[in-house]
Amino acid sequence: MPKGFKNAAANAKPVYATVIGSTQEVQRPEAVPETVQTQGRKGAKLPRINMAFTPQNLEYLRIMAGLRGQSITKYVNALVEQDMDLNREAYNAAKRLTGNG
């Protein structure tokens, strides 16, 4: 291993890519059941976003997702669903106000 490589690898920050203006056809989440496996399946793409987390929050997500045997994406989706259930009434009222419900 080249000199200094270990230190550089230890201090490396993750690199994230964001796709902007994709021309692929995207199925909306309501059209794709949660249990469906989209990886490698044509036409079964879910919308994606790029998110940034504090180091403490990212560590928490990694640990909690790992405890449940889930990916961070599945864990965060479960958190959003729990929050949506807790705020269902306010969410539905807001959707009606914006003309989306």
Coordinates of N, CA and C in Angstrom, one line a residue:
M1 N 0.9 -1.2 0.0 CA 0.0 0.0 0.0 C 0.9 1.2 0.0
P2 N 0.6 2.2 -0.9 CA 1.5 3.4 -0.9 C 1.4 4.2 0.4
K3 N 2.6 4.8 0.7 CA 2.7 5.6 1.9 C 1.6 6.7 2.0
G4 N 0.9 6.8 3.1 CA -0.1 7.9 3.3 C -1.5 7.4 2.8
F5 N -1.5 6.3 2.1 CA -2.8 5.9 1.5 C -3.8 5.6 2.6
K6 N -3.4 4.9 3.7 CA -4.3 4.6 4.8 C -4.9 5.9 5.4
N7 N -4.1 6.9 5.6 CA -4.6 8.1 6.2 C -5.6 8.8 5.2
A8 N -5.3 8.8 4.0 CA -6.2 9.4 3.0 C -7.5 8.7 2.9
A9 N -7.5 7.4 3.0 CA -8.7 6.6 2.9 C -9.5 6.8 4.2
A10 N -8.9 6.9 5.3 CA -9.6 7.1 6.6 C -10.3 8.5 6.7
N11 N -9.6 9.5 6.0 CA -10.2 10.9 6.1 C -11.0 11.2 4.9
A12 N -11.2 10.2 4.0 CA -12.0 10.5 2.7 C -13.5 10.8 3.1
K13 N -14.1 11.7 2.4 CA -15.5 12.0 2.6 C -16.3 11.3 1.5
P14 N -17.5 10.8 1.8 CA -18.2 10.1 0.7 C -18.6 11.1 -0.4
V15 N -18.7 10.5 -1.6 CA -19.0 11.3 -2.8 C -20.4 10.9 -3.2
Y16 N -21.2 11.8 -3.5 CA -22.6 11.5 -3.9 C -22.9 12.1 -5.3
A17 N -23.6 11.4 -6.0 CA -24.0 11.9 -7.4 C -25.5 12.2 -7.4
T18 N -25.8 13.2 -8.1 CA -27.2 13.6 -8.3 C -27.6 13.6 -9.8
V19 N -28.7 12.9 -10.1 CA -29.1 13.0 -11.5 C -30.1 14.1 -11.6
I20 N -29.9 15.0 -12.6 CA -30.8 16.1 -12.8 C -31.3 16.0 -14.2
G21 N -32.6 16.2 -14.3 CA -33.3 16.2 -15.6 C -33.3 14.9 -16.3
S22 N -33.4 13.8 -15.6 CA -33.4 12.4 -16.2 C -34.6 12.3 -17.2
T23 N -34.4 11.7 -18.3 CA -35.4 11.5 -19.3 C -36.1 10.2 -19.2
Q24 N -35.7 9.3 -18.2 CA -36.3 8.0 -18.0 C -37.8 8.2 -17.5
E25 N -38.6 7.3 -17.9 CA -40.0 7.3 -17.4 C -40.0 6.8 -16.0
V26 N -40.7 7.5 -15.1 CA -40.7 7.1 -13.7 C -42.1 6.8 -13.2
Q27 N -42.2 5.6 -12.6 CA -43.5 5.3 -12.0 C -43.6 6.0 -10.7
R28 N -44.8 6.5 -10.4 CA -45.1 7.2 -9.1 C -45.1 6.2 -8.0
P29 N -44.7 6.6 -6.8 CA -44.7 5.6 -5.7 C -46.0 4.9 -5.5
E30 N -47.2 5.6 -5.7 CA -48.4 4.9 -5.4 C -48.7 3.8 -6.5
A31 N -48.0 3.8 -7.6 CA -48.1 2.8 -8.6 C -47.2 1.6 -8.4
V32 N -46.3 1.7 -7.5 CA -45.3 0.7 -7.2 C -45.5 0.2 -5.7
P33 N -46.0 -1.0 -5.5 CA -46.2 -1.4 -4.1 C -44.9 -1.5 -3.4
E34 N -44.9 -1.3 -2.1 CA -43.6 -1.2 -1.4 C -42.8 -2.5 -1.4
T35 N -43.5 -3.6 -1.6 CA -42.8 -4.9 -1.6 C -42.2 -5.2 -2.9
V36 N -42.5 -4.5 -4.0 CA -41.9 -4.7 -5.3 C -40.4 -4.4 -5.3
Q37 N -39.7 -5.3 -5.9 CA -38.2 -5.1 -6.1 C -38.0 -4.3 -7.4
T38 N -37.5 -3.1 -7.3 CA -37.3 -2.3 -8.5 C -35.9 -2.5 -9.1
Q39 N -34.9 -3.0 -8.4 CA -33.6 -3.0 -8.9 C -33.5 -4.0 -10.1
G40 N -33.0 -3.4 -11.2 CA -32.8 -4.2 -12.4 C -34.1 -4.5 -13.2
R41 N -35.2 -3.9 -12.8 CA -36.4 -4.1 -13.5 C -36.8 -2.9 -14.3
K42 N -36.9 -3.1 -15.6 CA -37.3 -2.0 -16.5 C -38.6 -1.4 -16.2
G43 N -38.7 0.0 -16.2 CA -39.9 0.7 -15.9 C -40.4 0.7 -14.5
A44 N -39.6 0.1 -13.6 CA -40.0 0.1 -12.2 C -39.0 1.0 -11.3
K45 N -38.8 2.2 -11.8 CA -37.9 3.1 -11.1 C -38.7 4.0 -10.2
L46 N -38.2 4.2 -9.0 CA -38.8 5.1 -8.0 C -38.1 6.4 -8.1
P47 N -38.9 7.5 -7.7 CA -38.2 8.8 -7.7 C -37.1 8.8 -6.7
R48 N -36.1 9.6 -6.9 CA -34.9 9.6 -6.0 C -34.6 11.1 -5.7
I49 N -34.0 11.2 -4.5 CA -33.5 12.5 -4.1 C -32.2 12.4 -3.5
N50 N -31.4 13.5 -3.5 CA -30.1 13.5 -2.8 C -30.3 14.2 -1.5
M51 N -29.8 13.6 -0.4 CA -30.0 14.1 0.9 C -28.6 14.2 1.6
A52 N -28.5 15.2 2.5 CA -27.3 15.4 3.3 C -27.6 15.3 4.7
F53 N -26.9 14.5 5.5 CA -27.1 14.3 6.9 C -25.9 14.7 7.7
T54 N -26.2 15.2 9.0 CA -25.1 15.4 9.9 C -24.4 14.1 10.1
P55 N -23.1 14.1 10.5 CA -22.4 12.9 10.8 C -23.1 12.1 11.9
Q56 N -23.7 12.7 12.9 CA -24.4 12.0 14.0 C -25.6 11.3 13.5
N57 N -26.4 12.0 12.6 CA -27.6 11.5 12.1 C -27.3 10.3 11.1
L58 N -26.3 10.4 10.3 CA -25.9 9.4 9.4 C -25.5 8.1 10.2
E59 N -24.7 8.3 11.2 CA -24.3 7.2 12.1 C -25.5 6.5 12.7
Y60 N -26.5 7.3 13.2 CA -27.7 6.8 13.7 C -28.5 6.0 12.7
L61 N -28.6 6.5 11.5 CA -29.3 5.8 10.4 C -28.7 4.5 10.1
R62 N -27.3 4.5 10.0 CA -26.6 3.3 9.6 C -26.8 2.2 10.7
I63 N -26.7 2.6 12.0 CA -26.8 1.7 13.1 C -28.3 1.1 13.2
M64 N -29.2 2.0 13.1 CA -30.6 1.6 13.3 C -31.1 0.7 12.1
A65 N -30.7 1.1 10.9 CA -31.1 0.3 9.7 C -30.4 -1.1 9.8
G66 N -29.1 -1.1 10.3 CA -28.4 -2.3 10.4 C -29.1 -3.3 11.5
L67 N -29.5 -2.7 12.6 CA -30.2 -3.5 13.6 C -31.5 -4.1 13.0
R68 N -32.1 -3.5 12.1 CA -33.4 -4.0 11.5 C -33.1 -4.8 10.3
G69 N -31.8 -4.9 9.9 CA -31.5 -5.7 8.7 C -32.0 -5.0 7.4
Q70 N -32.1 -3.6 7.4 CA -32.6 -2.9 6.3 C -31.6 -2.0 5.7
S71 N -31.8 -1.5 4.5 CA -31.0 -0.5 4.0 C -31.4 0.8 4.6
I72 N -30.5 1.8 4.5 CA -30.9 3.2 5.0 C -32.1 3.7 4.3
T73 N -32.2 3.4 3.0 CA -33.4 3.9 2.3 C -34.7 3.3 2.8
K74 N -34.7 2.0 3.1 CA -35.9 1.4 3.6 C -36.2 1.9 5.0
Y75 N -35.2 2.1 5.8 CA -35.4 2.6 7.2 C -36.0 4.0 7.1
V76 N -35.4 4.9 6.3 CA -35.9 6.3 6.2 C -37.4 6.3 5.6
N77 N -37.7 5.4 4.7 CA -39.0 5.3 4.2 C -40.0 4.9 5.3
A78 N -39.6 4.0 6.1 CA -40.4 3.5 7.2 C -40.6 4.7 8.2
L79 N -39.6 5.5 8.5 CA -39.7 6.6 9.4 C -40.7 7.6 8.8
V80 N -40.7 7.9 7.5 CA -41.6 8.8 6.8 C -43.0 8.3 6.9
E81 N -43.2 7.0 6.7 CA -44.5 6.4 6.8 C -45.1 6.5 8.2
Q82 N -44.3 6.3 9.3 CA -44.7 6.5 10.6 C -45.1 7.9 10.9
D83 N -44.3 8.8 10.4 CA -44.7 10.3 10.6 C -46.0 10.6 9.8
M84 N -46.1 10.0 8.7 CA -47.3 10.3 7.9 C -48.6 9.8 8.6
D85 N -48.4 8.6 9.3 CA -49.6 8.1 10.1 C -49.9 9.0 11.2
L86 N -48.8 9.5 11.9 CA -49.1 10.4 13.0 C -49.7 11.7 12.6
N87 N -49.4 12.2 11.4 CA -49.9 13.5 10.9 C -50.9 13.4 9.8
R88 N -51.6 12.2 9.7 CA -52.5 11.9 8.6 C -53.6 13.1 8.4
E89 N -54.2 13.5 9.5 CA -55.2 14.6 9.4 C -54.7 15.9 8.9
A90 N -53.6 16.3 9.4 CA -52.9 17.6 8.9 C -52.5 17.4 7.5
Y91 N -51.9 16.3 7.1 CA -51.5 16.0 5.8 C -52.6 16.0 4.8
N92 N -53.7 15.4 5.1 CA -54.9 15.4 4.2 C -55.5 16.8 4.1
A93 N -55.5 17.5 5.2 CA -56.0 18.9 5.1 C -55.1 19.8 4.2
A94 N -53.8 19.6 4.3 CA -52.9 20.4 3.5 C -53.0 20.0 2.0
K95 N -53.2 18.7 1.8 CA -53.4 18.3 0.4 C -54.6 18.9 -0.2
R96 N -55.7 19.0 0.6 CA -57.0 19.6 0.1 C -56.7 21.1 -0.2
L97 N -56.0 21.8 0.7 CA -55.7 23.2 0.5 C -54.9 23.5 -0.8
T98 N -54.0 22.6 -1.1 CA -53.2 22.7 -2.3 C -53.8 22.2 -3.5
G99 N -54.9 21.6 -3.4 CA -55.6 21.0 -4.6 C -55.0 19.6 -5.0
N100 N -54.3 19.0 -4.1 CA -53.7 17.7 -4.4 C -54.4 16.5 -3.8
G101 N -55.6 16.8 -3.3 CA -56.3 15.7 -2.6 C -57.7 15.8 -2.7

